[in-house]
XYZ file of C-alpha atoms in Angstrom:
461
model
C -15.336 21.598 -10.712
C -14.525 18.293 -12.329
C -11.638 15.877 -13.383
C -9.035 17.493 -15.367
C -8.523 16.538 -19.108
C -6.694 13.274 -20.232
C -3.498 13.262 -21.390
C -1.917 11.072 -24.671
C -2.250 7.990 -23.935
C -4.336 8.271 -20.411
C -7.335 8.833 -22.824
C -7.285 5.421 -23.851
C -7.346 3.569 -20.745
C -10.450 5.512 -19.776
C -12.184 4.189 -22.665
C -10.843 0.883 -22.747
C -13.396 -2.421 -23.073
C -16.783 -2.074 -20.528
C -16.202 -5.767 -19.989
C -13.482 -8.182 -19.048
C -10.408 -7.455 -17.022
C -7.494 -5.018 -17.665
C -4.228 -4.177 -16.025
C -2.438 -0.603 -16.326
C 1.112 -0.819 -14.717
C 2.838 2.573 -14.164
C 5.729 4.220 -12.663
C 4.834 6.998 -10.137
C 3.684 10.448 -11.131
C 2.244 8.515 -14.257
C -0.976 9.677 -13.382
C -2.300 6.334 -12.276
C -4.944 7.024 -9.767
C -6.203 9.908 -12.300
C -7.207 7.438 -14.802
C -8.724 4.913 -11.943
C -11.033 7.798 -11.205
C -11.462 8.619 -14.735
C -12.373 5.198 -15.414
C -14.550 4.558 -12.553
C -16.670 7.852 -13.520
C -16.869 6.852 -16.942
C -18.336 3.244 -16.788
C -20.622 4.768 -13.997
C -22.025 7.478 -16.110
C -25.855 6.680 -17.691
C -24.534 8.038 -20.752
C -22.120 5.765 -21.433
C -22.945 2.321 -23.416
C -22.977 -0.957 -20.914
C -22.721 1.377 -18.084
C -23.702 0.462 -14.302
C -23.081 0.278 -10.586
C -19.130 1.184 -10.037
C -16.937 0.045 -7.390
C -13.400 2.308 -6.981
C -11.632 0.441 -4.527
C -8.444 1.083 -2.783
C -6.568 -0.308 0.392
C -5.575 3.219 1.663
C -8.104 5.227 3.787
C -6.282 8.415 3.164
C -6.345 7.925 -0.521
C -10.311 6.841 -0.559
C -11.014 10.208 1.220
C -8.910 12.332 -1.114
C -11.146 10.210 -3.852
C -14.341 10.843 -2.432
C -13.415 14.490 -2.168
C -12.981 14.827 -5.901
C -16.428 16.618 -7.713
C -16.380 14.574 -10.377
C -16.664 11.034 -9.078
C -19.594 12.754 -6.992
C -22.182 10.525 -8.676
C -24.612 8.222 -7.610
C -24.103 5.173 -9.048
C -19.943 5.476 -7.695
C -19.021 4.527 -4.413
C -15.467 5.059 -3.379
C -14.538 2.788 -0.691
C -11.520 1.247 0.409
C -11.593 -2.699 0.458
C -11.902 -3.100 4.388
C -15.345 -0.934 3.540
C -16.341 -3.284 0.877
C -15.761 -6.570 2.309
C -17.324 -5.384 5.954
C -19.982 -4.215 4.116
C -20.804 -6.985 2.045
C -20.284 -9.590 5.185
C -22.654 -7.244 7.228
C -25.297 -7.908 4.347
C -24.942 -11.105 4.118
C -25.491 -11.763 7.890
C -21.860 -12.960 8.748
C -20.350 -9.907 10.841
C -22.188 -9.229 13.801
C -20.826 -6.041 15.102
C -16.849 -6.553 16.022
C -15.934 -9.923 15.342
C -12.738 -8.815 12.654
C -9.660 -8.834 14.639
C -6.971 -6.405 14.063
C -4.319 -4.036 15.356
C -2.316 -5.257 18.296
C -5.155 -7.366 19.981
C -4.157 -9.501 16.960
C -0.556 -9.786 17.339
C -1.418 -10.584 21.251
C -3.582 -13.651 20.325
C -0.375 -14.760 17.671
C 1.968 -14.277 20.535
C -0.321 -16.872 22.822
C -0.652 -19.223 19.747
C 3.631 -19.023 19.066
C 3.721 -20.060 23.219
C 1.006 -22.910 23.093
C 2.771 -24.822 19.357
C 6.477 -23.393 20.427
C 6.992 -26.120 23.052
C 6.802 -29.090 20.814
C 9.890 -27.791 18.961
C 12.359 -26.550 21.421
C 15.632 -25.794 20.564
C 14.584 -24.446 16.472
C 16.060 -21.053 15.930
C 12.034 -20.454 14.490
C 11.596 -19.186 17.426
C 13.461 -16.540 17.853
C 11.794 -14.592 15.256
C 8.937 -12.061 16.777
C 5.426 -12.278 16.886
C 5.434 -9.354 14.434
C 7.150 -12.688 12.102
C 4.450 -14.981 12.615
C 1.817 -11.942 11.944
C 3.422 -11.019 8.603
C 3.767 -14.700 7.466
C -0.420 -16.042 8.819
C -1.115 -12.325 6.768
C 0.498 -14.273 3.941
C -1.053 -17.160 4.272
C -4.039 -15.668 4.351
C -4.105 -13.231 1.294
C -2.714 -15.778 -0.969
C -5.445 -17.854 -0.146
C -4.064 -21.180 0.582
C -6.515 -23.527 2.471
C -4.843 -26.592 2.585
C -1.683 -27.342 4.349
C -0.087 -28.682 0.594
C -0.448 -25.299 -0.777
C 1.827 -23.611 1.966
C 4.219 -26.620 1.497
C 4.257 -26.407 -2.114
C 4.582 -22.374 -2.770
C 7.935 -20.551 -3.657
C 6.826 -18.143 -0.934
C 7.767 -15.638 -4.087
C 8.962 -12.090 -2.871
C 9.233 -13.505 0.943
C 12.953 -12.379 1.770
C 13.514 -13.815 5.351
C 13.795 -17.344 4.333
C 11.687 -20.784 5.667
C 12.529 -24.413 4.919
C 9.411 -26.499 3.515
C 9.958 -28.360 6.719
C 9.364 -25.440 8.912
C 6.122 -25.134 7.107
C 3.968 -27.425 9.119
C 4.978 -25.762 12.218
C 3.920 -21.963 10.693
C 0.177 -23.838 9.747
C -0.170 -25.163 13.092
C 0.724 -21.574 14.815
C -2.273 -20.444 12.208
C -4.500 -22.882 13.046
C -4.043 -21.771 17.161
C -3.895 -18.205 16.474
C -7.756 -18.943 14.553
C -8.910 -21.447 17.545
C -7.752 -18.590 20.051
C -9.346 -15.896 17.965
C -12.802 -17.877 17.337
C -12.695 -18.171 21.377
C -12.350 -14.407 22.024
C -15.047 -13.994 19.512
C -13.897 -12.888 16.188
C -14.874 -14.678 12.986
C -12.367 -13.064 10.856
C -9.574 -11.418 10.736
C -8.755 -8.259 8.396
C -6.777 -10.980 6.294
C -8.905 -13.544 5.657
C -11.873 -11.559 5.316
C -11.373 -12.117 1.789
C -11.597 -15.377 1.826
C -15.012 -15.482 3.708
C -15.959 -13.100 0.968
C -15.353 -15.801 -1.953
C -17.281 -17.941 -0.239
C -19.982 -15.882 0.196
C -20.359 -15.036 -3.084
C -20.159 -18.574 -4.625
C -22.950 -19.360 -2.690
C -24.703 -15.706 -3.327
C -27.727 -16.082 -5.546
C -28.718 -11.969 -5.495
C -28.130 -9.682 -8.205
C -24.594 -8.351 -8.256
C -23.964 -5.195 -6.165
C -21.170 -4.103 -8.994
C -20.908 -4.183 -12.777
C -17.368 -2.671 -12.483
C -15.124 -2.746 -10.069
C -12.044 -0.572 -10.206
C -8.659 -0.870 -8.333
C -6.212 1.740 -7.417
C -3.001 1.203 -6.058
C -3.555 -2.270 -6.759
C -0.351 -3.754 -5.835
C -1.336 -2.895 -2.239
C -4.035 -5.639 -2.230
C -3.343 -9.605 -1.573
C -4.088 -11.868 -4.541
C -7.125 -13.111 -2.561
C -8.532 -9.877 -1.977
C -8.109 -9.172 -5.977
C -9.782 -13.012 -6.485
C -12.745 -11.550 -4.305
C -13.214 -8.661 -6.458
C -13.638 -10.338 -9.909
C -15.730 -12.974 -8.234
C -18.081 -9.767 -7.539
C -18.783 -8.705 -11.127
C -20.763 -10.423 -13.342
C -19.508 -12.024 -16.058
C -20.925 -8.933 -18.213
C -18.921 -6.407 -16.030
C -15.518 -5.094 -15.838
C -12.687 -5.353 -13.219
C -9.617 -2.841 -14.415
C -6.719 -3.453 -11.855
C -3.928 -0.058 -11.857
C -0.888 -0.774 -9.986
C 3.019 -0.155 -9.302
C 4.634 -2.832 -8.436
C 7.334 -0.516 -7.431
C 6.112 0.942 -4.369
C 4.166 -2.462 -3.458
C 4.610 -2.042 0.378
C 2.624 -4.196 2.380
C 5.007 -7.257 1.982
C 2.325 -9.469 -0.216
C 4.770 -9.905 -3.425
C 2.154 -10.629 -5.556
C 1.125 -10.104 -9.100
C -1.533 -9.960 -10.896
C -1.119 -12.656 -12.838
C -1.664 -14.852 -9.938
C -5.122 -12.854 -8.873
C -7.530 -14.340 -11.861
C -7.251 -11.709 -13.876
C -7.295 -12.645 -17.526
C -5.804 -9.914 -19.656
C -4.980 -9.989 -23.383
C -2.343 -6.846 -23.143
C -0.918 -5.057 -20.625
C -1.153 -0.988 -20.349
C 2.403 0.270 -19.328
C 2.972 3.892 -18.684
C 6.681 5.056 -18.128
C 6.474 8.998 -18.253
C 6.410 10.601 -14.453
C 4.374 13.704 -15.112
C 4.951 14.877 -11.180
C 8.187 14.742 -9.817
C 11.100 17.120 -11.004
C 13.914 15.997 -12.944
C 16.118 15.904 -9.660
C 13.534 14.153 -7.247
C 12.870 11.493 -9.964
C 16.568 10.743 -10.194
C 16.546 10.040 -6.575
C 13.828 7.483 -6.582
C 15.515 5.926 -9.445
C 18.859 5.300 -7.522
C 16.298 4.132 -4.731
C 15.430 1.654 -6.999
C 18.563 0.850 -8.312
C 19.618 0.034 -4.418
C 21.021 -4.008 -4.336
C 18.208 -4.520 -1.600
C 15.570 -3.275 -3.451
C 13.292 -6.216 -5.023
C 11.951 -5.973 -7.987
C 9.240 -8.124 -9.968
C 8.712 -8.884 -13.645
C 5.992 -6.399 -13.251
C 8.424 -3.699 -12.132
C 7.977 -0.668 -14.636
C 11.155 1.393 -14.849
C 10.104 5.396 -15.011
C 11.288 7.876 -18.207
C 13.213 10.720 -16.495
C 10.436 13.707 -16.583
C 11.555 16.926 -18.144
C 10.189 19.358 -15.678
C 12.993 21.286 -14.022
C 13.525 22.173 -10.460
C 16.444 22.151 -7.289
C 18.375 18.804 -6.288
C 16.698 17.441 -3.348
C 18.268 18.885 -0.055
C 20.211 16.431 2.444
C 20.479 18.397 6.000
C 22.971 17.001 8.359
C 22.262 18.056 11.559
C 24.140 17.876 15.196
C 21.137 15.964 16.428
C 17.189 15.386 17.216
C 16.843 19.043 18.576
C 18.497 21.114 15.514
C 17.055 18.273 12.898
C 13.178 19.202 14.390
C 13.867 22.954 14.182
C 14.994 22.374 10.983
C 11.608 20.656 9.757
C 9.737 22.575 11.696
C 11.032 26.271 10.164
C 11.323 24.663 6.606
C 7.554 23.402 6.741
C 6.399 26.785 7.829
C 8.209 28.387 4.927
C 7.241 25.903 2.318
C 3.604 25.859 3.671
C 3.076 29.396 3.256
C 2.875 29.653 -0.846
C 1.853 25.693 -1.354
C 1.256 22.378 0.052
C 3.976 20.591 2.310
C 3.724 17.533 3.676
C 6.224 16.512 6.616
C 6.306 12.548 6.305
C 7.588 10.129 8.839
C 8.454 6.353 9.103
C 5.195 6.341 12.248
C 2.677 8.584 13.322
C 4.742 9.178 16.866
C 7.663 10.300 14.495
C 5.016 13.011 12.542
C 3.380 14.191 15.251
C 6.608 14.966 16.924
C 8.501 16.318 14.020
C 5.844 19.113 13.365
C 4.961 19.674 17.312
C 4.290 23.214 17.734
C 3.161 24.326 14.565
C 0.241 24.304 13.008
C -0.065 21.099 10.437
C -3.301 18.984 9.971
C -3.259 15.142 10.273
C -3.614 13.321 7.086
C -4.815 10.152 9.447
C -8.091 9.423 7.089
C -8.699 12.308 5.454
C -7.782 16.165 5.625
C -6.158 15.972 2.331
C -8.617 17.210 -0.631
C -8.632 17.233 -4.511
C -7.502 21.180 -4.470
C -5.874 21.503 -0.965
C -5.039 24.949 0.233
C -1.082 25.824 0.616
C -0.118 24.847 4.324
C 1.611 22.218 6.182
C -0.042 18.820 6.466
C 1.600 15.510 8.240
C 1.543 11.939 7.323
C 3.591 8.575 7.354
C 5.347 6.859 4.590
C 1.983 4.175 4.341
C -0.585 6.792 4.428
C 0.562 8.881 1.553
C 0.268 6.633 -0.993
C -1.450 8.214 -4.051
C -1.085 11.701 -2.916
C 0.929 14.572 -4.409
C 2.630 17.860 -2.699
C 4.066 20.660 -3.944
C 7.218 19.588 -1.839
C 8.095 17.073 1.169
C 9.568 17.460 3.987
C 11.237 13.439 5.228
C 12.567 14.264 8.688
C 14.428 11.695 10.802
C 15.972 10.046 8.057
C 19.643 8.940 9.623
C 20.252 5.112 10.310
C 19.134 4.868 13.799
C 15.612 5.801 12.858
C 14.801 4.279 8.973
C 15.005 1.305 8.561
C 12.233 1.471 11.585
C 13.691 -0.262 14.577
C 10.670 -2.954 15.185
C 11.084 -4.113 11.209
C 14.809 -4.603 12.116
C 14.011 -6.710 14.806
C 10.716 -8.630 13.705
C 12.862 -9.803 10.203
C 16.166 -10.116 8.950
C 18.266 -7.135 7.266
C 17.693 -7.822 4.088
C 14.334 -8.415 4.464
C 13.902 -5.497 6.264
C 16.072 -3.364 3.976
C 13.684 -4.595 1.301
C 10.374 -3.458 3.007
C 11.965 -0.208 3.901
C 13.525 0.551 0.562
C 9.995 0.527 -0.770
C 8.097 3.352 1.903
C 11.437 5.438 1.324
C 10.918 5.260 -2.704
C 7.049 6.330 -1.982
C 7.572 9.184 0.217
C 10.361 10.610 -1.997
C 7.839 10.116 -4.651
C 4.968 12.107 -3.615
C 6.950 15.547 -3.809
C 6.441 17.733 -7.265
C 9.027 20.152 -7.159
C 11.091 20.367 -3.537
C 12.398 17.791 -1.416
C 13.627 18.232 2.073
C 15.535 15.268 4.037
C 16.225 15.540 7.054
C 18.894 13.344 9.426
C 21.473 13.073 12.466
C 24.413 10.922 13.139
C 24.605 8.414 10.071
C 22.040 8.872 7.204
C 20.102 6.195 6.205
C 21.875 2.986 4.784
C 18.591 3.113 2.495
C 19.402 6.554 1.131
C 21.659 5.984 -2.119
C 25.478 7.982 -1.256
C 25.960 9.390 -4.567
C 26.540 13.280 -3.829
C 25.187 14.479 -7.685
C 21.761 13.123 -6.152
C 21.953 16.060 -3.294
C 22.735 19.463 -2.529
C 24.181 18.688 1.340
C 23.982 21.707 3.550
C 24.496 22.279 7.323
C 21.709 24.224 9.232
């Protein structure tokens, strides 16, 4: 089995120029990761004309899996990785990580928590403060994948797409938290963490004299990656090589607010594709009004969608009398809509996934489980880790206000910032359904969920 045909227009991306960069913006169910994988087998392939060692890179683990899993990017001289693969593995080659010294996960946010304690002192009474340590995280992760080494570049940046705002004379303060959190992390014995990885991986490779591990490196989901981590990536390829960067700045969800523009990419023209070839009519009209939402940011990279012409059902809004009827609900749906295709239940957190679907039978789509022809049945996810994946309907339980937006993102930023980050995972897990969508809620819906009644068919169980 191999990668289905090309359509229109997807035919030429595949076959674009074997060296310099290239950007291909689309709207969801444009067929994006498709042509990545396309692309990535063809400048792989020994038949092809300037052809050599590929790179298809993506931040999702899920989405890498479902790649690997695909027959025809089963070739040697492809490696599918996401970019937490690449840059460990690069590091670990060059000699710089020595088994676990990249912090992550919550031992991180502990360490930012001590630094916010030791600096916060020094500046009682500012209202800085009383933002969480979840805050400081998401702005040192800024920091970090936009590159900025100096103190004057944090001073001097528009802090573009950051909602929750932060006076230039705040600024100072942030750098000095950063430059604890790193003392405290060096001291615990971590070199890196997984945000400024990329950073150690420029300068690694300006100093690297070996042949270059990649002729071409190509990027799904781009929009997912910080402008550093993007910078790292064309300073991998030789200047011979290819870096082709596929993105939607649409469902750009890890609160980076980049573009590429600002990632060293040098590109003559810009691919844009607008027609959805996956969602129905009905579901894509949804997303749309997503979209459309006053909280919902969009860039100058934003690519607004052609209305597909496949048919199907309005999406179905269930209000239910609370938790207990909403999970019966979701769980009896799933089971019918898993018997003659694939359903995937997805929640705002894993806790929320597991526990809609407890008690039948759904497999985990943690980092893997979900392949290139997936049998009919029930599979679970979240909102981050379906990105790039496809169903033959959803199933978005827990969907009323006191649940999405999430509760932590409410309190770690301000409304609108939060709205804003929230908006986005909505507009991706509506997105990933073909042909039936299921929603799920108790109480109040979701402020996040648009209140025109055309967009639904409301029922009550």
């Amino acid at each position: 089995m191999s990668l289905p045909t090309p359509r229109g227009r997807q035919g030429d991306v595949v076959y674009l120029p074997r060296s310099g960069h290239h950007v291909v913006l689309g709207t969801a169910g444009t067929g994006k990761t498709l042509m990545a994988a396309w692309r990535a087998a063809y400048l792989s392939s020994p038949d092809t004309p300037g052809h050599g060692r590929t790179l298809l890179v993506t931040y999702n683990k899920t989405l890498a899996k479902y790649l690997e899993g695909i027959p025809g990017l089963r070739v040697r001289d492809l490696d599918v990785r996401t970019y937490g693969r690449f840059s460990w593995h690069y590091l670990s080659n060059s000699g710089l990580v020595r088994g676990s010294n990249i912090l992550g996960g919550p031992a991180r946010i502990r360490i930012i928590e001590k630094a916010v304690d030791a600096v916060s002192p020094a500046y009682r009474g500012s209202r800085l403060w009383d933002r969480g340590p979840a805050w400081f995280a998401d702005e040192i992760s800024w920091i970090s994948g936009m590159g900025f080494t100096e103190l004057d570049h944090y001073t001097d940046s528009e802090r573009r797409g950051r909602v929750t705002p932060l006076s230039r004379g705040l600024r100072p303060v942030i750098w000095k938290v950063m430059e604890n959190y790193r003392d405290l992390r060096r001291d615990a014995g971590y070199d890196f963490d997984w945000d400024d990885i990329a950073t150690a991986v420029r300068e690694r490779l300006a100093a690297d004299r070996r042949e270059h591990l990649y002729r071409h490196i190509v990027i799904d989901e781009g929009q997912d990656l910080s402008p550093e981590q993007i910078r790292s990536l064309v300073d991998a390829v030789p200047e011979d090589g290819s870096v082709t960067f596929f993105g939607d700045y649409a469902q750009q969800i890890y609160g980076q607010a980049m573009s590429w523009k600002s990632c060293g990419l040098s590109v003559r023209r810009v691919e844009r594709f607008r027609d959805n070839l996956r969602n129905s009519k009905a579901i894509a009209d949804l997303a749309t009004a997503v979209s459309e939402m006053p909280f919902f940011e969009k860039s100058d990279d934003f690519v607004a969608p052609l209305a597909p012409r496949a048919t199907g059902p309005r999406p179905t809004l269930v209000r239910c009398s609370g938790e207990d009827e909403e999970l019966r609900v979701v769980r009896a749906t799933a089971e019918r809509l898993g018997r003659d295709g694939t359903v995937a239940v997805i929640a705002r957190t894993w806790e929320a996934a597991d526990h809609a679907c407890r008690g039948i039978r759904a497999t985990r789509l943690r980092e893997g489980g979900f392949t290139w022809q997936a049998p009919p049945g029930v599979y679970k996810t979240t909102y981050h880790s379906a990105k790039g994946l496809e169903f033959d309907a959803v199933v978005l339980p827990l969907c009323g206000a006191e649940r999405i937006p999430d509760r932590d993102v409410l309190e770690s930023f301000d409304e609108k910032d939060a709205h804003a980050r929230e908006s986005k995972l909505l507009y991706v897990a509506i997105t990933r359904a073909r042909s039936e969508l299921v929603i799920t809620y108790s109480g109040t819906r979701s402020p996040l969920l648009p209140t025109d009644p055309a967009l639904f068919t409301e029922v009550r169980p």
